[in-house]
Amino acid sequence: MSSVSCFTYGVGQHNEGVCLALTLGPYRLLLDCGLADISPLLDQDAPDLVICSHAHGDHADGLAALAQAFP
């Protein structure tokens, strides 16, 4: 049986942005990256896949920094 877990880096309250890390078996997925400060993500391995649900800032602000950190 594969493991599934979800960790919330941000849930979009008080302008923090939305950023959810999902682990599905051996894969690490990032759903949105609306964090202004992506430093909590830098302590982890690079995600296998990043999905941005839509182009609002609270869902996409950290994507450029994330792409720079994990080219």
PDB file of N, CA, C and O in Angstrom:
ATOM      1  N   MET A   1       0.843  -1.185   0.000  1.00  0.00           N
ATOM      2  CA  MET A   1       0.000   0.000   0.000  1.00  0.00           C
ATOM      3  C   MET A   1       0.888   1.247   0.000  1.00  0.00           C
ATOM      4  O   MET A   1       1.830   1.345   0.765  1.00  0.00           O
ATOM      5  N   SER A   2       0.586   2.198  -0.859  1.00  0.00           N
ATOM      6  CA  SER A   2       1.333   3.448  -0.933  1.00  0.00           C
ATOM      7  C   SER A   2       0.873   4.403   0.151  1.00  0.00           C
ATOM      8  O   SER A   2      -0.291   4.425   0.523  1.00  0.00           O
ATOM      9  N   SER A   3       1.809   5.206   0.624  1.00  0.00           N
ATOM     10  CA  SER A   3       1.448   6.199   1.634  1.00  0.00           C
ATOM     11  C   SER A   3       1.017   7.500   0.964  1.00  0.00           C
ATOM     12  O   SER A   3       1.456   7.835  -0.126  1.00  0.00           O
ATOM     13  N   VAL A   4       0.125   8.210   1.641  1.00  0.00           N
ATOM     14  CA  VAL A   4      -0.346   9.509   1.179  1.00  0.00           C
ATOM     15  C   VAL A   4      -0.273  10.461   2.358  1.00  0.00           C
ATOM     16  O   VAL A   4      -0.705  10.132   3.458  1.00  0.00           O
ATOM     17  N   SER A   5       0.310  11.630   2.152  1.00  0.00           N
ATOM     18  CA  SER A   5       0.333  12.631   3.217  1.00  0.00           C
ATOM     19  C   SER A   5       0.214  14.017   2.598  1.00  0.00           C
ATOM     20  O   SER A   5       0.510  14.220   1.424  1.00  0.00           O
ATOM     21  N   CYS A   6      -0.220  14.962   3.408  1.00  0.00           N
ATOM     22  CA  CYS A   6      -0.372  16.347   2.971  1.00  0.00           C
ATOM     23  C   CYS A   6       0.176  17.252   4.070  1.00  0.00           C
ATOM     24  O   CYS A   6      -0.147  17.080   5.239  1.00  0.00           O
ATOM     25  N   PHE A   7       1.027  18.193   3.678  1.00  0.00           N
ATOM     26  CA  PHE A   7       1.567  19.166   4.627  1.00  0.00           C
ATOM     27  C   PHE A   7       1.225  20.550   4.120  1.00  0.00           C
ATOM     28  O   PHE A   7       1.464  20.865   2.949  1.00  0.00           O
ATOM     29  N   THR A   8       0.666  21.377   4.973  1.00  0.00           N
ATOM     30  CA  THR A   8       0.284  22.727   4.563  1.00  0.00           C
ATOM     31  C   THR A   8       1.380  23.725   4.921  1.00  0.00           C
ATOM     32  O   THR A   8       1.710  23.913   6.082  1.00  0.00           O
ATOM     33  N   TYR A   9       1.966  24.325   3.906  1.00  0.00           N
ATOM     34  CA  TYR A   9       2.909  25.417   4.132  1.00  0.00           C
ATOM     35  C   TYR A   9       2.169  26.739   4.217  1.00  0.00           C
ATOM     36  O   TYR A   9       2.634  27.674   4.825  1.00  0.00           O
ATOM     37  N   GLY A  10       1.039  26.826   3.585  1.00  0.00           N
ATOM     38  CA  GLY A  10       0.214  28.015   3.615  1.00  0.00           C
ATOM     39  C   GLY A  10      -1.190  27.644   3.184  1.00  0.00           C
ATOM     40  O   GLY A  10      -1.373  26.774   2.338  1.00  0.00           O
ATOM     41  N   VAL A  11      -2.168  28.280   3.777  1.00  0.00           N
ATOM     42  CA  VAL A  11      -3.560  27.966   3.436  1.00  0.00           C
ATOM     43  C   VAL A  11      -4.339  29.193   2.985  1.00  0.00           C
ATOM     44  O   VAL A  11      -5.554  29.172   2.922  1.00  0.00           O
ATOM     45  N   GLY A  12      -3.634  30.270   2.663  1.00  0.00           N
ATOM     46  CA  GLY A  12      -4.288  31.435   2.095  1.00  0.00           C
ATOM     47  C   GLY A  12      -4.971  32.352   3.086  1.00  0.00           C
ATOM     48  O   GLY A  12      -5.799  33.157   2.702  1.00  0.00           O
ATOM     49  N   GLN A  13      -4.631  32.256   4.351  1.00  0.00           N
ATOM     50  CA  GLN A  13      -5.222  33.157   5.338  1.00  0.00           C
ATOM     51  C   GLN A  13      -4.251  34.282   5.657  1.00  0.00           C
ATOM     52  O   GLN A  13      -3.050  34.073   5.731  1.00  0.00           O
ATOM     53  N   HIS A  14      -4.761  35.462   5.830  1.00  0.00           N
ATOM     54  CA  HIS A  14      -3.958  36.638   6.207  1.00  0.00           C
ATOM     55  C   HIS A  14      -2.831  36.880   5.207  1.00  0.00           C
ATOM     56  O   HIS A  14      -1.701  37.149   5.570  1.00  0.00           O
ATOM     57  N   ASN A  15      -3.122  36.724   3.912  1.00  0.00           N
ATOM     58  CA  ASN A  15      -2.167  36.996   2.836  1.00  0.00           C
ATOM     59  C   ASN A  15      -0.941  36.098   2.841  1.00  0.00           C
ATOM     60  O   ASN A  15       0.094  36.459   2.299  1.00  0.00           O
ATOM     61  N   GLU A  16      -1.012  34.911   3.456  1.00  0.00           N
ATOM     62  CA  GLU A  16       0.148  34.036   3.476  1.00  0.00           C
ATOM     63  C   GLU A  16       0.300  33.230   2.183  1.00  0.00           C
ATOM     64  O   GLU A  16       1.353  32.700   1.917  1.00  0.00           O
ATOM     65  N   GLY A  17      -0.736  33.090   1.394  1.00  0.00           N
ATOM     66  CA  GLY A  17      -0.666  32.305   0.170  1.00  0.00           C
ATOM     67  C   GLY A  17      -1.006  30.850   0.408  1.00  0.00           C
ATOM     68  O   GLY A  17      -1.020  30.377   1.540  1.00  0.00           O
ATOM     69  N   VAL A  18      -1.260  30.137  -0.669  1.00  0.00           N
ATOM     70  CA  VAL A  18      -1.632  28.730  -0.605  1.00  0.00           C
ATOM     71  C   VAL A  18      -0.468  27.891  -1.106  1.00  0.00           C
ATOM     72  O   VAL A  18       0.101  28.167  -2.159  1.00  0.00           O
ATOM     73  N   CYS A  19      -0.098  26.867  -0.344  1.00  0.00           N
ATOM     74  CA  CYS A  19       0.980  25.977  -0.736  1.00  0.00           C
ATOM     75  C   CYS A  19       0.822  24.662   0.017  1.00  0.00           C
ATOM     76  O   CYS A  19       0.967  24.621   1.241  1.00  0.00           O
ATOM     77  N   LEU A  20       0.508  23.607  -0.703  1.00  0.00           N
ATOM     78  CA  LEU A  20       0.304  22.289  -0.108  1.00  0.00           C
ATOM     79  C   LEU A  20       1.297  21.306  -0.697  1.00  0.00           C
ATOM     80  O   LEU A  20       1.423  21.197  -1.913  1.00  0.00           O
ATOM     81  N   ALA A  21       1.999  20.582   0.162  1.00  0.00           N
ATOM     82  CA  ALA A  21       2.913  19.530  -0.288  1.00  0.00           C
ATOM     83  C   ALA A  21       2.214  18.191  -0.109  1.00  0.00           C
ATOM     84  O   ALA A  21       1.786  17.853   0.993  1.00  0.00           O
ATOM     85  N   LEU A  22       2.068  17.463  -1.192  1.00  0.00           N
ATOM     86  CA  LEU A  22       1.431  16.161  -1.163  1.00  0.00           C
ATOM     87  C   LEU A  22       2.481  15.095  -1.442  1.00  0.00           C
ATOM     88  O   LEU A  22       3.278  15.235  -2.371  1.00  0.00           O
ATOM     89  N   THR A  23       2.483  14.061  -0.649  1.00  0.00           N
ATOM     90  CA  THR A  23       3.332  12.914  -0.903  1.00  0.00           C
ATOM     91  C   THR A  23       2.428  11.750  -1.260  1.00  0.00           C
ATOM     92  O   THR A  23       1.552  11.379  -0.470  1.00  0.00           O
ATOM     93  N   LEU A  24       2.612  11.228  -2.445  1.00  0.00           N
ATOM     94  CA  LEU A  24       1.831  10.092  -2.931  1.00  0.00           C
ATOM     95  C   LEU A  24       2.809   8.976  -3.256  1.00  0.00           C
ATOM     96  O   LEU A  24       3.458   8.999  -4.300  1.00  0.00           O
ATOM     97  N   GLY A  25       2.940   8.054  -2.321  1.00  0.00           N
ATOM     98  CA  GLY A  25       3.940   6.999  -2.494  1.00  0.00           C
ATOM     99  C   GLY A  25       5.317   7.632  -2.590  1.00  0.00           C
ATOM    100  O   GLY A  25       5.691   8.440  -1.739  1.00  0.00           O
ATOM    101  N   PRO A  26       6.069   7.352  -3.658  1.00  0.00           N
ATOM    102  CA  PRO A  26       7.420   7.906  -3.773  1.00  0.00           C
ATOM    103  C   PRO A  26       7.469   9.315  -4.361  1.00  0.00           C
ATOM    104  O   PRO A  26       8.545   9.900  -4.482  1.00  0.00           O
ATOM    105  N   TYR A  27       6.326   9.880  -4.718  1.00  0.00           N
ATOM    106  CA  TYR A  27       6.295  11.166  -5.417  1.00  0.00           C
ATOM    107  C   TYR A  27       5.938  12.312  -4.486  1.00  0.00           C
ATOM    108  O   TYR A  27       5.067  12.204  -3.637  1.00  0.00           O
ATOM    109  N   ARG A  28       6.624  13.442  -4.682  1.00  0.00           N
ATOM    110  CA  ARG A  28       6.352  14.647  -3.911  1.00  0.00           C
ATOM    111  C   ARG A  28       5.773  15.685  -4.866  1.00  0.00           C
ATOM    112  O   ARG A  28       6.421  16.076  -5.845  1.00  0.00           O
ATOM    113  N   LEU A  29       4.556  16.113  -4.587  1.00  0.00           N
ATOM    114  CA  LEU A  29       3.858  17.082  -5.424  1.00  0.00           C
ATOM    115  C   LEU A  29       3.650  18.365  -4.640  1.00  0.00           C
ATOM    116  O   LEU A  29       3.440  18.325  -3.430  1.00  0.00           O
ATOM    117  N   LEU A  30       3.695  19.480  -5.318  1.00  0.00           N
ATOM    118  CA  LEU A  30       3.412  20.761  -4.697  1.00  0.00           C
ATOM    119  C   LEU A  30       2.210  21.356  -5.406  1.00  0.00           C
ATOM    120  O   LEU A  30       2.232  21.549  -6.621  1.00  0.00           O
ATOM    121  N   LEU A  31       1.166  21.587  -4.656  1.00  0.00           N
ATOM    122  CA  LEU A  31      -0.039  22.205  -5.215  1.00  0.00           C
ATOM    123  C   LEU A  31      -0.011  23.675  -4.846  1.00  0.00           C
ATOM    124  O   LEU A  31      -0.087  24.028  -3.661  1.00  0.00           O
ATOM    125  N   ASP A  32       0.181  24.498  -5.842  1.00  0.00           N
ATOM    126  CA  ASP A  32       0.309  25.949  -5.683  1.00  0.00           C
ATOM    127  C   ASP A  32       1.577  26.298  -4.924  1.00  0.00           C
ATOM    128  O   ASP A  32       2.171  25.469  -4.248  1.00  0.00           O
ATOM    129  N   CYS A  33       2.011  27.532  -5.088  1.00  0.00           N
ATOM    130  CA  CYS A  33       3.182  28.031  -4.360  1.00  0.00           C
ATOM    131  C   CYS A  33       3.010  29.537  -4.200  1.00  0.00           C
ATOM    132  O   CYS A  33       3.727  30.326  -4.787  1.00  0.00           O
ATOM    133  N   GLY A  34       2.043  29.914  -3.396  1.00  0.00           N
ATOM    134  CA  GLY A  34       1.743  31.320  -3.202  1.00  0.00           C
ATOM    135  C   GLY A  34       2.510  31.968  -2.069  1.00  0.00           C
ATOM    136  O   GLY A  34       2.147  33.044  -1.614  1.00  0.00           O
ATOM    137  N   LEU A  35       3.569  31.328  -1.618  1.00  0.00           N
ATOM    138  CA  LEU A  35       4.347  31.871  -0.507  1.00  0.00           C
ATOM    139  C   LEU A  35       5.272  32.980  -0.984  1.00  0.00           C
ATOM    140  O   LEU A  35       5.978  32.821  -1.975  1.00  0.00           O
ATOM    141  N   ALA A  36       5.287  34.084  -0.275  1.00  0.00           N
ATOM    142  CA  ALA A  36       6.241  35.153  -0.579  1.00  0.00           C
ATOM    143  C   ALA A  36       7.649  34.729  -0.169  1.00  0.00           C
ATOM    144  O   ALA A  36       8.628  35.090  -0.805  1.00  0.00           O
ATOM    145  N   ASP A  37       7.749  33.921   0.874  1.00  0.00           N
ATOM    146  CA  ASP A  37       9.026  33.418   1.389  1.00  0.00           C
ATOM    147  C   ASP A  37       9.007  31.894   1.261  1.00  0.00           C
ATOM    148  O   ASP A  37       8.309  31.216   2.013  1.00  0.00           O
ATOM    149  N   ILE A  38       9.776  31.352   0.324  1.00  0.00           N
ATOM    150  CA  ILE A  38       9.755  29.910   0.104  1.00  0.00           C
ATOM    151  C   ILE A  38      10.784  29.162   0.951  1.00  0.00           C
ATOM    152  O   ILE A  38      10.988  27.968   0.761  1.00  0.00           O
ATOM    153  N   SER A  39      11.428  29.825   1.896  1.00  0.00           N
ATOM    154  CA  SER A  39      12.486  29.177   2.677  1.00  0.00           C
ATOM    155  C   SER A  39      12.050  27.864   3.342  1.00  0.00           C
ATOM    156  O   SER A  39      12.874  26.950   3.427  1.00  0.00           O
ATOM    157  N   PRO A  40      10.806  27.703   3.795  1.00  0.00           N
ATOM    158  CA  PRO A  40      10.430  26.391   4.348  1.00  0.00           C
ATOM    159  C   PRO A  40      10.515  25.259   3.323  1.00  0.00           C
ATOM    160  O   PRO A  40      10.746  24.112   3.675  1.00  0.00           O
ATOM    161  N   LEU A  41      10.373  25.572   2.049  1.00  0.00           N
ATOM    162  CA  LEU A  41      10.443  24.553   1.012  1.00  0.00           C
ATOM    163  C   LEU A  41      11.865  24.138   0.691  1.00  0.00           C
ATOM    164  O   LEU A  41      12.106  23.067   0.133  1.00  0.00           O
ATOM    165  N   LEU A  42      12.830  24.971   1.044  1.00  0.00           N
ATOM    166  CA  LEU A  42      14.224  24.705   0.707  1.00  0.00           C
ATOM    167  C   LEU A  42      14.839  23.611   1.566  1.00  0.00           C
ATOM    168  O   LEU A  42      15.885  23.079   1.226  1.00  0.00           O
ATOM    169  N   ASP A  43      14.208  23.257   2.675  1.00  0.00           N
ATOM    170  CA  ASP A  43      14.696  22.190   3.542  1.00  0.00           C
ATOM    171  C   ASP A  43      14.277  20.812   3.045  1.00  0.00           C
ATOM    172  O   ASP A  43      14.637  19.806   3.635  1.00  0.00           O
ATOM    173  N   GLN A  44      13.511  20.774   1.979  1.00  0.00           N
ATOM    174  CA  GLN A  44      12.981  19.527   1.423  1.00  0.00           C
ATOM    175  C   GLN A  44      13.659  19.238   0.087  1.00  0.00           C
ATOM    176  O   GLN A  44      14.296  20.102  -0.509  1.00  0.00           O
ATOM    177  N   ASP A  45      13.497  18.013  -0.398  1.00  0.00           N
ATOM    178  CA  ASP A  45      13.936  17.693  -1.755  1.00  0.00           C
ATOM    179  C   ASP A  45      13.046  18.431  -2.749  1.00  0.00           C
ATOM    180  O   ASP A  45      11.920  18.795  -2.430  1.00  0.00           O
ATOM    181  N   ALA A  46      13.550  18.601  -3.944  1.00  0.00           N
ATOM    182  CA  ALA A  46      12.761  19.245  -4.990  1.00  0.00           C
ATOM    183  C   ALA A  46      11.499  18.430  -5.258  1.00  0.00           C
ATOM    184  O   ALA A  46      11.543  17.200  -5.245  1.00  0.00           O
ATOM    185  N   PRO A  47      10.376  19.096  -5.466  1.00  0.00           N
ATOM    186  CA  PRO A  47       9.163  18.352  -5.796  1.00  0.00           C
ATOM    187  C   PRO A  47       9.295  17.691  -7.169  1.00  0.00           C
ATOM    188  O   PRO A  47       9.999  18.190  -8.048  1.00  0.00           O
ATOM    189  N   ASP A  48       8.602  16.577  -7.342  1.00  0.00           N
ATOM    190  CA  ASP A  48       8.580  15.899  -8.639  1.00  0.00           C
ATOM    191  C   ASP A  48       7.678  16.628  -9.625  1.00  0.00           C
ATOM    192  O   ASP A  48       7.903  16.580 -10.832  1.00  0.00           O
ATOM    193  N   LEU A  49       6.660  17.293  -9.106  1.00  0.00           N
ATOM    194  CA  LEU A  49       5.704  17.993  -9.951  1.00  0.00           C
ATOM    195  C   LEU A  49       5.131  19.169  -9.169  1.00  0.00           C
ATOM    196  O   LEU A  49       4.842  19.042  -7.984  1.00  0.00           O
ATOM    197  N   VAL A  50       4.984  20.305  -9.836  1.00  0.00           N
ATOM    198  CA  VAL A  50       4.345  21.483  -9.242  1.00  0.00           C
ATOM    199  C   VAL A  50       3.118  21.808 -10.079  1.00  0.00           C
ATOM    200  O   VAL A  50       3.201  21.910 -11.299  1.00  0.00           O
ATOM    201  N   ILE A  51       1.987  21.946  -9.413  1.00  0.00           N
ATOM    202  CA  ILE A  51       0.739  22.279 -10.086  1.00  0.00           C
ATOM    203  C   ILE A  51       0.253  23.617  -9.551  1.00  0.00           C
ATOM    204  O   ILE A  51       0.099  23.772  -8.343  1.00  0.00           O
ATOM    205  N   CYS A  52       0.058  24.567 -10.436  1.00  0.00           N
ATOM    206  CA  CYS A  52      -0.501  25.859 -10.045  1.00  0.00           C
ATOM    207  C   CYS A  52      -1.954  25.872 -10.498  1.00  0.00           C
ATOM    208  O   CYS A  52      -2.238  25.801 -11.697  1.00  0.00           O
ATOM    209  N   SER A  53      -2.865  25.945  -9.547  1.00  0.00           N
ATOM    210  CA  SER A  53      -4.287  25.831  -9.859  1.00  0.00           C
ATOM    211  C   SER A  53      -4.802  27.007 -10.693  1.00  0.00           C
ATOM    212  O   SER A  53      -5.638  26.825 -11.563  1.00  0.00           O
ATOM    213  N   HIS A  54      -4.291  28.208 -10.426  1.00  0.00           N
ATOM    214  CA  HIS A  54      -4.642  29.371 -11.227  1.00  0.00           C
ATOM    215  C   HIS A  54      -3.683  30.506 -10.904  1.00  0.00           C
ATOM    216  O   HIS A  54      -2.930  30.435  -9.941  1.00  0.00           O
ATOM    217  N   ALA A  55      -3.688  31.547 -11.719  1.00  0.00           N
ATOM    218  CA  ALA A  55      -2.647  32.574 -11.688  1.00  0.00           C
ATOM    219  C   ALA A  55      -2.942  33.752 -10.774  1.00  0.00           C
ATOM    220  O   ALA A  55      -2.551  34.873 -11.073  1.00  0.00           O
ATOM    221  N   HIS A  56      -3.583  33.534  -9.662  1.00  0.00           N
ATOM    222  CA  HIS A  56      -3.706  34.601  -8.657  1.00  0.00           C
ATOM    223  C   HIS A  56      -2.468  34.565  -7.774  1.00  0.00           C
ATOM    224  O   HIS A  56      -1.894  33.498  -7.529  1.00  0.00           O
ATOM    225  N   GLY A  57      -2.074  35.712  -7.271  1.00  0.00           N
ATOM    226  CA  GLY A  57      -0.865  35.817  -6.473  1.00  0.00           C
ATOM    227  C   GLY A  57      -0.829  34.896  -5.272  1.00  0.00           C
ATOM    228  O   GLY A  57       0.223  34.356  -4.934  1.00  0.00           O
ATOM    229  N   ASP A  58      -1.971  34.711  -4.616  1.00  0.00           N
ATOM    230  CA  ASP A  58      -1.959  33.862  -3.423  1.00  0.00           C
ATOM    231  C   ASP A  58      -1.753  32.380  -3.765  1.00  0.00           C
ATOM    232  O   ASP A  58      -1.570  31.552  -2.889  1.00  0.00           O
ATOM    233  N   HIS A  59      -1.715  32.051  -5.060  1.00  0.00           N
ATOM    234  CA  HIS A  59      -1.448  30.688  -5.501  1.00  0.00           C
ATOM    235  C   HIS A  59      -0.151  30.592  -6.308  1.00  0.00           C
ATOM    236  O   HIS A  59       0.350  29.489  -6.515  1.00  0.00           O
ATOM    237  N   ALA A  60       0.393  31.726  -6.764  1.00  0.00           N
ATOM    238  CA  ALA A  60       1.512  31.679  -7.702  1.00  0.00           C
ATOM    239  C   ALA A  60       2.713  32.546  -7.334  1.00  0.00           C
ATOM    240  O   ALA A  60       3.736  32.470  -8.011  1.00  0.00           O
ATOM    241  N   ASP A  61       2.654  33.357  -6.286  1.00  0.00           N
ATOM    242  CA  ASP A  61       3.736  34.314  -6.001  1.00  0.00           C
ATOM    243  C   ASP A  61       5.113  33.682  -5.840  1.00  0.00           C
ATOM    244  O   ASP A  61       6.114  34.293  -6.191  1.00  0.00           O
ATOM    245  N   GLY A  62       5.211  32.480  -5.322  1.00  0.00           N
ATOM    246  CA  GLY A  62       6.526  31.878  -5.076  1.00  0.00           C
ATOM    247  C   GLY A  62       7.051  31.007  -6.205  1.00  0.00           C
ATOM    248  O   GLY A  62       8.137  30.436  -6.083  1.00  0.00           O
ATOM    249  N   LEU A  63       6.335  30.920  -7.323  1.00  0.00           N
ATOM    250  CA  LEU A  63       6.760  30.017  -8.397  1.00  0.00           C
ATOM    251  C   LEU A  63       8.109  30.392  -9.001  1.00  0.00           C
ATOM    252  O   LEU A  63       8.931  29.522  -9.278  1.00  0.00           O
ATOM    253  N   ALA A  64       8.358  31.664  -9.225  1.00  0.00           N
ATOM    254  CA  ALA A  64       9.647  32.069  -9.812  1.00  0.00           C
ATOM    255  C   ALA A  64      10.796  31.740  -8.874  1.00  0.00           C
ATOM    256  O   ALA A  64      11.832  31.205  -9.308  1.00  0.00           O
ATOM    257  N   ALA A  65      10.637  32.018  -7.594  1.00  0.00           N
ATOM    258  CA  ALA A  65      11.685  31.689  -6.609  1.00  0.00           C
ATOM    259  C   ALA A  65      11.876  30.183  -6.508  1.00  0.00           C
ATOM    260  O   ALA A  65      13.010  29.692  -6.370  1.00  0.00           O
ATOM    261  N   LEU A  66      10.790  29.426  -6.607  1.00  0.00           N
ATOM    262  CA  LEU A  66      10.878  27.975  -6.545  1.00  0.00           C
ATOM    263  C   LEU A  66      11.644  27.433  -7.762  1.00  0.00           C
ATOM    264  O   LEU A  66      12.508  26.564  -7.626  1.00  0.00           O
ATOM    265  N   ALA A  67      11.363  27.978  -8.938  1.00  0.00           N
ATOM    266  CA  ALA A  67      12.066  27.554 -10.149  1.00  0.00           C
ATOM    267  C   ALA A  67      13.547  27.908 -10.075  1.00  0.00           C
ATOM    268  O   ALA A  67      14.401  27.159 -10.581  1.00  0.00           O
ATOM    269  N   GLN A  68      13.868  29.013  -9.436  1.00  0.00           N
ATOM    270  CA  GLN A  68      15.276  29.387  -9.264  1.00  0.00           C
ATOM    271  C   GLN A  68      15.970  28.466  -8.273  1.00  0.00           C
ATOM    272  O   GLN A  68      17.130  28.085  -8.475  1.00  0.00           O
ATOM    273  N   ALA A  69      15.293  28.091  -7.215  1.00  0.00           N
ATOM    274  CA  ALA A  69      15.882  27.221  -6.194  1.00  0.00           C
ATOM    275  C   ALA A  69      16.052  25.786  -6.674  1.00  0.00           C
ATOM    276  O   ALA A  69      16.990  25.094  -6.284  1.00  0.00           O
ATOM    277  N   PHE A  70      15.126  25.331  -7.528  1.00  0.00           N
ATOM    278  CA  PHE A  70      15.146  23.955  -8.040  1.00  0.00           C
ATOM    279  C   PHE A  70      15.061  23.997  -9.576  1.00  0.00           C
ATOM    280  O   PHE A  70      14.017  23.736 -10.144  1.00  0.00           O
ATOM    281  N   PRO A  71      16.183  24.369 -10.236  1.00  0.00           N
ATOM    282  CA  PRO A  71      16.139  24.540 -11.701  1.00  0.00           C
ATOM    283  C   PRO A  71      15.824  23.256 -12.467  1.00  0.00           C
ATOM    284  O   PRO A  71      16.114  22.198 -12.140  1.00  0.00           O
TER     285      PRO A  71
END
